Amino acid sequence: MKLLGIGSRINHKDYGKGVVTNVTSKHYWVTFIDKGLETLELDDDFEVIEAAEDDVDTVSFYEVEKSLRAILKKWSDVSEVVSIADKWKGGKLILEPGDPNLQGKELPIDTFFHKITMVRDRLRVMEQKINSSKNLDEQEKIDLQQYITRSYGSLTSFNVLFKLKSQQFVGQKGS
């Protein structure tokens, strides 16, 4: 089996069209038009639209990611691309009331995750505004910062939803 090079274009039955952005010994890292970054087994079933003939390591994933991040920052109000963990994709959140006579509610977990990341982003903006405020003295900034840190701590239960550990909520570290 010949490995596809970075820049190869593929069409996957579940993810649609995408471009190979990195190759490891076991996986292709593919950025799909509609689904974002996914990892595929080297022997996964997909159609090769155009195979790149260059060496496998001609462009590093870091360079592609850096470029993509710059483009998103420039053309979008999204501060960071945050991915849900693979096992939760397409799942649903089911809320069942304690009273069996009342109706429950189902919510796509992707929608719930989006709302959680919006809360996180708004907390970060608030944190930046507090830190740059000229109207607050240092003690007031410290007090407000502690409330934000505690809010992050209250949200750590949702860390299981994040694909990348670096994007998870972090509360106050234990002493």
PDB file of C-alpha atoms in Angstrom:
ATOM      1  CA  MET A   1       0.000   0.000   0.000  1.00  0.00           C
ATOM      2  CA  LYS A   2       1.419   3.382  -1.038  1.00  0.00           C
ATOM      3  CA  LEU A   3       1.022   6.157   1.553  1.00  0.00           C
ATOM      4  CA  LEU A   4      -0.745   9.324   0.516  1.00  0.00           C
ATOM      5  CA  GLY A   5       1.302  12.491   0.820  1.00  0.00           C
ATOM      6  CA  ILE A   6       0.283  15.657   2.617  1.00  0.00           C
ATOM      7  CA  GLY A   7      -2.026  17.635   0.378  1.00  0.00           C
ATOM      8  CA  SER A   8      -3.751  14.555  -1.041  1.00  0.00           C
ATOM      9  CA  ARG A   9      -7.476  15.074  -1.504  1.00  0.00           C
ATOM     10  CA  ILE A  10      -9.930  12.350  -0.484  1.00  0.00           C
ATOM     11  CA  ASN A  11     -13.659  11.687  -0.247  1.00  0.00           C
ATOM     12  CA  HIS A  12     -14.810   9.723   2.840  1.00  0.00           C
ATOM     13  CA  LYS A  13     -18.258   8.127   3.082  1.00  0.00           C
ATOM     14  CA  ASP A  14     -18.930   9.613   6.552  1.00  0.00           C
ATOM     15  CA  TYR A  15     -16.930  12.847   6.562  1.00  0.00           C
ATOM     16  CA  GLY A  16     -17.090  14.048   2.954  1.00  0.00           C
ATOM     17  CA  LYS A  17     -14.236  15.726   1.100  1.00  0.00           C
ATOM     18  CA  GLY A  18     -10.992  16.551   2.850  1.00  0.00           C
ATOM     19  CA  VAL A  19      -7.264  17.113   2.565  1.00  0.00           C
ATOM     20  CA  VAL A  20      -4.526  15.050   4.233  1.00  0.00           C
ATOM     21  CA  THR A  21      -2.677  17.455   6.563  1.00  0.00           C
ATOM     22  CA  ASN A  22      -0.397  15.001   8.367  1.00  0.00           C
ATOM     23  CA  VAL A  23       0.636  11.370   8.184  1.00  0.00           C
ATOM     24  CA  THR A  24       1.820   9.237  11.092  1.00  0.00           C
ATOM     25  CA  SER A  25       2.841   5.605  11.208  1.00  0.00           C
ATOM     26  CA  LYS A  26      -0.787   4.600  11.863  1.00  0.00           C
ATOM     27  CA  HIS A  27      -3.025   7.470  10.786  1.00  0.00           C
ATOM     28  CA  TYR A  28      -3.855  10.129   8.262  1.00  0.00           C
ATOM     29  CA  TRP A  29      -4.865  13.441   9.783  1.00  0.00           C
ATOM     30  CA  VAL A  30      -7.475  14.818   7.417  1.00  0.00           C
ATOM     31  CA  THR A  31      -9.154  18.221   7.514  1.00  0.00           C
ATOM     32  CA  PHE A  32     -12.648  17.804   6.113  1.00  0.00           C
ATOM     33  CA  ILE A  33     -14.668  20.668   4.654  1.00  0.00           C
ATOM     34  CA  ASP A  34     -17.723  20.054   6.826  1.00  0.00           C
ATOM     35  CA  LYS A  35     -16.414  18.006   9.740  1.00  0.00           C
ATOM     36  CA  GLY A  36     -13.041  19.596  10.581  1.00  0.00           C
ATOM     37  CA  LEU A  37     -10.008  17.571  11.611  1.00  0.00           C
ATOM     38  CA  GLU A  38     -10.389  13.793  11.879  1.00  0.00           C
ATOM     39  CA  THR A  39      -7.882  10.976  12.181  1.00  0.00           C
ATOM     40  CA  LEU A  40      -8.300   7.982   9.888  1.00  0.00           C
ATOM     41  CA  GLU A  41      -6.587   4.624   9.923  1.00  0.00           C
ATOM     42  CA  LEU A  42      -4.158   4.234   7.024  1.00  0.00           C
ATOM     43  CA  ASP A  43      -6.281   1.401   5.631  1.00  0.00           C
ATOM     44  CA  ASP A  44      -9.631   3.170   6.169  1.00  0.00           C
ATOM     45  CA  ASP A  45     -12.091   3.037   3.266  1.00  0.00           C
ATOM     46  CA  PHE A  46     -12.117   6.270   1.249  1.00  0.00           C
ATOM     47  CA  GLU A  47     -11.851   7.441  -2.352  1.00  0.00           C
ATOM     48  CA  VAL A  48      -8.641   9.165  -3.400  1.00  0.00           C
ATOM     49  CA  ILE A  49      -9.569  12.228  -5.466  1.00  0.00           C
ATOM     50  CA  GLU A  50      -5.983  13.370  -6.005  1.00  0.00           C
ATOM     51  CA  ALA A  51      -2.868  11.786  -4.538  1.00  0.00           C
ATOM     52  CA  ALA A  52       0.048  14.061  -3.681  1.00  0.00           C
ATOM     53  CA  GLU A  53       3.288  12.531  -4.891  1.00  0.00           C
ATOM     54  CA  ASP A  54       5.550  14.523  -2.571  1.00  0.00           C
ATOM     55  CA  ASP A  55       7.304  13.068   0.444  1.00  0.00           C
ATOM     56  CA  VAL A  56       5.007  12.339   3.347  1.00  0.00           C
ATOM     57  CA  ASP A  57       6.587  14.991   5.583  1.00  0.00           C
ATOM     58  CA  THR A  58       6.749  17.952   3.176  1.00  0.00           C
ATOM     59  CA  VAL A  59       4.457  20.134   5.321  1.00  0.00           C
ATOM     60  CA  SER A  60       4.094  19.608   9.026  1.00  0.00           C
ATOM     61  CA  PHE A  61       0.711  19.474  10.673  1.00  0.00           C
ATOM     62  CA  TYR A  62       1.847  22.320  12.932  1.00  0.00           C
ATOM     63  CA  GLU A  63       2.305  24.612   9.908  1.00  0.00           C
ATOM     64  CA  VAL A  64      -1.125  23.723   8.520  1.00  0.00           C
ATOM     65  CA  GLU A  65      -2.765  24.199  11.908  1.00  0.00           C
ATOM     66  CA  LYS A  66      -1.000  27.536  12.402  1.00  0.00           C
ATOM     67  CA  SER A  67      -2.207  28.758   8.995  1.00  0.00           C
ATOM     68  CA  LEU A  68      -5.752  27.548   9.613  1.00  0.00           C
ATOM     69  CA  ARG A  69      -5.834  29.259  13.007  1.00  0.00           C
ATOM     70  CA  ALA A  70      -4.634  32.540  11.458  1.00  0.00           C
ATOM     71  CA  ILE A  71      -7.329  32.361   8.783  1.00  0.00           C
ATOM     72  CA  LEU A  72     -10.065  31.640  11.331  1.00  0.00           C
ATOM     73  CA  LYS A  73      -8.914  34.518  13.551  1.00  0.00           C
ATOM     74  CA  LYS A  74      -8.887  36.906  10.615  1.00  0.00           C
ATOM     75  CA  TRP A  75     -12.234  35.974   9.080  1.00  0.00           C
ATOM     76  CA  SER A  76     -14.307  34.749  12.016  1.00  0.00           C
ATOM     77  CA  ASP A  77     -15.345  35.875  15.471  1.00  0.00           C
ATOM     78  CA  VAL A  78     -14.391  32.440  16.788  1.00  0.00           C
ATOM     79  CA  SER A  79     -11.315  32.686  18.989  1.00  0.00           C
ATOM     80  CA  GLU A  80     -10.365  29.029  18.889  1.00  0.00           C
ATOM     81  CA  VAL A  81     -11.496  25.867  17.176  1.00  0.00           C
ATOM     82  CA  VAL A  82     -12.718  23.581  19.932  1.00  0.00           C
ATOM     83  CA  SER A  83     -13.507  19.961  19.087  1.00  0.00           C
ATOM     84  CA  ILE A  84     -15.791  17.632  20.954  1.00  0.00           C
ATOM     85  CA  ALA A  85     -14.301  14.261  21.886  1.00  0.00           C
ATOM     86  CA  ASP A  86     -14.908  11.689  19.151  1.00  0.00           C
ATOM     87  CA  LYS A  87     -16.991   9.389  21.338  1.00  0.00           C
ATOM     88  CA  TRP A  88     -19.617  12.130  21.890  1.00  0.00           C
ATOM     89  CA  LYS A  89     -20.055  13.166  18.238  1.00  0.00           C
ATOM     90  CA  GLY A  90     -23.650  12.718  17.139  1.00  0.00           C
ATOM     91  CA  GLY A  91     -24.741  11.848  20.688  1.00  0.00           C
ATOM     92  CA  LYS A  92     -27.596  13.344  22.653  1.00  0.00           C
ATOM     93  CA  LEU A  93     -28.118  14.656  26.157  1.00  0.00           C
ATOM     94  CA  ILE A  94     -31.240  13.234  27.803  1.00  0.00           C
ATOM     95  CA  LEU A  95     -32.833  15.091  30.710  1.00  0.00           C
ATOM     96  CA  GLU A  96     -35.403  13.105  32.649  1.00  0.00           C
ATOM     97  CA  PRO A  97     -37.412  14.787  35.417  1.00  0.00           C
ATOM     98  CA  GLY A  98     -37.871  13.014  38.744  1.00  0.00           C
ATOM     99  CA  ASP A  99     -41.636  13.154  38.244  1.00  0.00           C
ATOM    100  CA  PRO A 100     -42.593  10.469  35.657  1.00  0.00           C
ATOM    101  CA  ASN A 101     -45.688  12.524  34.721  1.00  0.00           C
ATOM    102  CA  LEU A 102     -43.499  15.282  33.320  1.00  0.00           C
ATOM    103  CA  GLN A 103     -41.937  15.218  29.881  1.00  0.00           C
ATOM    104  CA  GLY A 104     -38.176  14.901  29.486  1.00  0.00           C
ATOM    105  CA  LYS A 105     -35.989  16.718  27.004  1.00  0.00           C
ATOM    106  CA  GLU A 106     -33.404  15.564  24.482  1.00  0.00           C
ATOM    107  CA  LEU A 107     -30.704  17.866  23.190  1.00  0.00           C
ATOM    108  CA  PRO A 108     -27.995  17.091  20.631  1.00  0.00           C
ATOM    109  CA  ILE A 109     -24.769  16.899  22.626  1.00  0.00           C
ATOM    110  CA  ASP A 110     -22.996  18.983  19.960  1.00  0.00           C
ATOM    111  CA  THR A 111     -25.422  21.860  20.708  1.00  0.00           C
ATOM    112  CA  PHE A 112     -24.822  21.504  24.437  1.00  0.00           C
ATOM    113  CA  PHE A 113     -21.053  21.398  23.901  1.00  0.00           C
ATOM    114  CA  HIS A 114     -21.230  24.559  21.770  1.00  0.00           C
ATOM    115  CA  LYS A 115     -23.031  26.353  24.615  1.00  0.00           C
ATOM    116  CA  ILE A 116     -20.414  25.189  27.129  1.00  0.00           C
ATOM    117  CA  THR A 117     -17.577  26.491  24.935  1.00  0.00           C
ATOM    118  CA  MET A 118     -19.427  29.806  24.517  1.00  0.00           C
ATOM    119  CA  VAL A 119     -19.591  30.145  28.319  1.00  0.00           C
ATOM    120  CA  ARG A 120     -15.853  29.415  28.484  1.00  0.00           C
ATOM    121  CA  ASP A 121     -15.071  32.009  25.816  1.00  0.00           C
ATOM    122  CA  ARG A 122     -17.185  34.644  27.565  1.00  0.00           C
ATOM    123  CA  LEU A 123     -15.442  33.948  30.864  1.00  0.00           C
ATOM    124  CA  ARG A 124     -12.099  34.443  29.109  1.00  0.00           C
ATOM    125  CA  VAL A 125     -13.231  37.764  27.635  1.00  0.00           C
ATOM    126  CA  MET A 126     -14.461  38.877  31.061  1.00  0.00           C
ATOM    127  CA  GLU A 127     -11.106  37.862  32.541  1.00  0.00           C
ATOM    128  CA  GLN A 128      -9.246  39.954  29.938  1.00  0.00           C
ATOM    129  CA  LYS A 129     -11.499  42.969  30.543  1.00  0.00           C
ATOM    130  CA  ILE A 130     -10.980  42.738  34.294  1.00  0.00           C
ATOM    131  CA  ASN A 131      -7.216  42.478  33.930  1.00  0.00           C
ATOM    132  CA  SER A 132      -7.015  45.457  31.561  1.00  0.00           C
ATOM    133  CA  SER A 133      -9.491  47.646  33.465  1.00  0.00           C
ATOM    134  CA  LYS A 134      -8.250  51.042  34.609  1.00  0.00           C
ATOM    135  CA  ASN A 135     -11.293  51.497  36.904  1.00  0.00           C
ATOM    136  CA  LEU A 136     -10.505  48.582  39.247  1.00  0.00           C
ATOM    137  CA  ASP A 137      -7.759  48.566  41.813  1.00  0.00           C
ATOM    138  CA  GLU A 138      -5.472  45.530  42.133  1.00  0.00           C
ATOM    139  CA  GLN A 139      -7.392  43.974  45.048  1.00  0.00           C
ATOM    140  CA  GLU A 140     -10.696  44.224  43.149  1.00  0.00           C
ATOM    141  CA  LYS A 141      -9.061  42.581  40.122  1.00  0.00           C
ATOM    142  CA  ILE A 142      -7.753  39.746  42.314  1.00  0.00           C
ATOM    143  CA  ASP A 143     -11.189  39.239  43.921  1.00  0.00           C
ATOM    144  CA  LEU A 144     -12.973  39.131  40.564  1.00  0.00           C
ATOM    145  CA  GLN A 145     -10.292  36.844  39.123  1.00  0.00           C
ATOM    146  CA  GLN A 146     -10.925  34.392  41.975  1.00  0.00           C
ATOM    147  CA  TYR A 147     -14.646  34.291  41.097  1.00  0.00           C
ATOM    148  CA  ILE A 148     -13.771  33.489  37.483  1.00  0.00           C
ATOM    149  CA  THR A 149     -11.326  30.772  38.583  1.00  0.00           C
ATOM    150  CA  ARG A 150     -14.034  29.243  40.775  1.00  0.00           C
ATOM    151  CA  SER A 151     -16.454  29.380  37.822  1.00  0.00           C
ATOM    152  CA  TYR A 152     -13.936  27.455  35.715  1.00  0.00           C
ATOM    153  CA  GLY A 153     -13.670  24.946  38.577  1.00  0.00           C
ATOM    154  CA  SER A 154     -17.458  24.517  38.629  1.00  0.00           C
ATOM    155  CA  LEU A 155     -17.364  23.696  34.920  1.00  0.00           C
ATOM    156  CA  THR A 156     -14.650  21.002  35.101  1.00  0.00           C
ATOM    157  CA  SER A 157     -17.349  18.298  35.087  1.00  0.00           C
ATOM    158  CA  PHE A 158     -17.784  19.054  31.386  1.00  0.00           C
ATOM    159  CA  ASN A 159     -14.105  18.394  30.567  1.00  0.00           C
ATOM    160  CA  VAL A 160     -15.034  14.866  29.476  1.00  0.00           C
ATOM    161  CA  LEU A 161     -16.606  16.427  26.364  1.00  0.00           C
ATOM    162  CA  PHE A 162     -13.396  18.094  25.114  1.00  0.00           C
ATOM    163  CA  LYS A 163     -11.205  16.340  22.573  1.00  0.00           C
ATOM    164  CA  LEU A 164      -8.035  18.166  23.661  1.00  0.00           C
ATOM    165  CA  LYS A 165      -6.967  18.354  27.289  1.00  0.00           C
ATOM    166  CA  SER A 166      -5.402  21.769  26.666  1.00  0.00           C
ATOM    167  CA  GLN A 167      -8.877  23.220  25.940  1.00  0.00           C
ATOM    168  CA  GLN A 168     -10.521  21.933  29.114  1.00  0.00           C
ATOM    169  CA  PHE A 169     -11.653  24.005  32.088  1.00  0.00           C
ATOM    170  CA  VAL A 170      -9.092  24.430  34.842  1.00  0.00           C
ATOM    171  CA  GLY A 171     -10.155  25.568  38.300  1.00  0.00           C
ATOM    172  CA  GLN A 172      -8.021  26.509  41.257  1.00  0.00           C
ATOM    173  CA  LYS A 173      -5.121  24.120  41.798  1.00  0.00           C
ATOM    174  CA  GLY A 174      -4.982  22.337  45.155  1.00  0.00           C
ATOM    175  CA  SER A 175      -2.468  23.710  47.662  1.00  0.00           C
TER     176      SER A 175
END
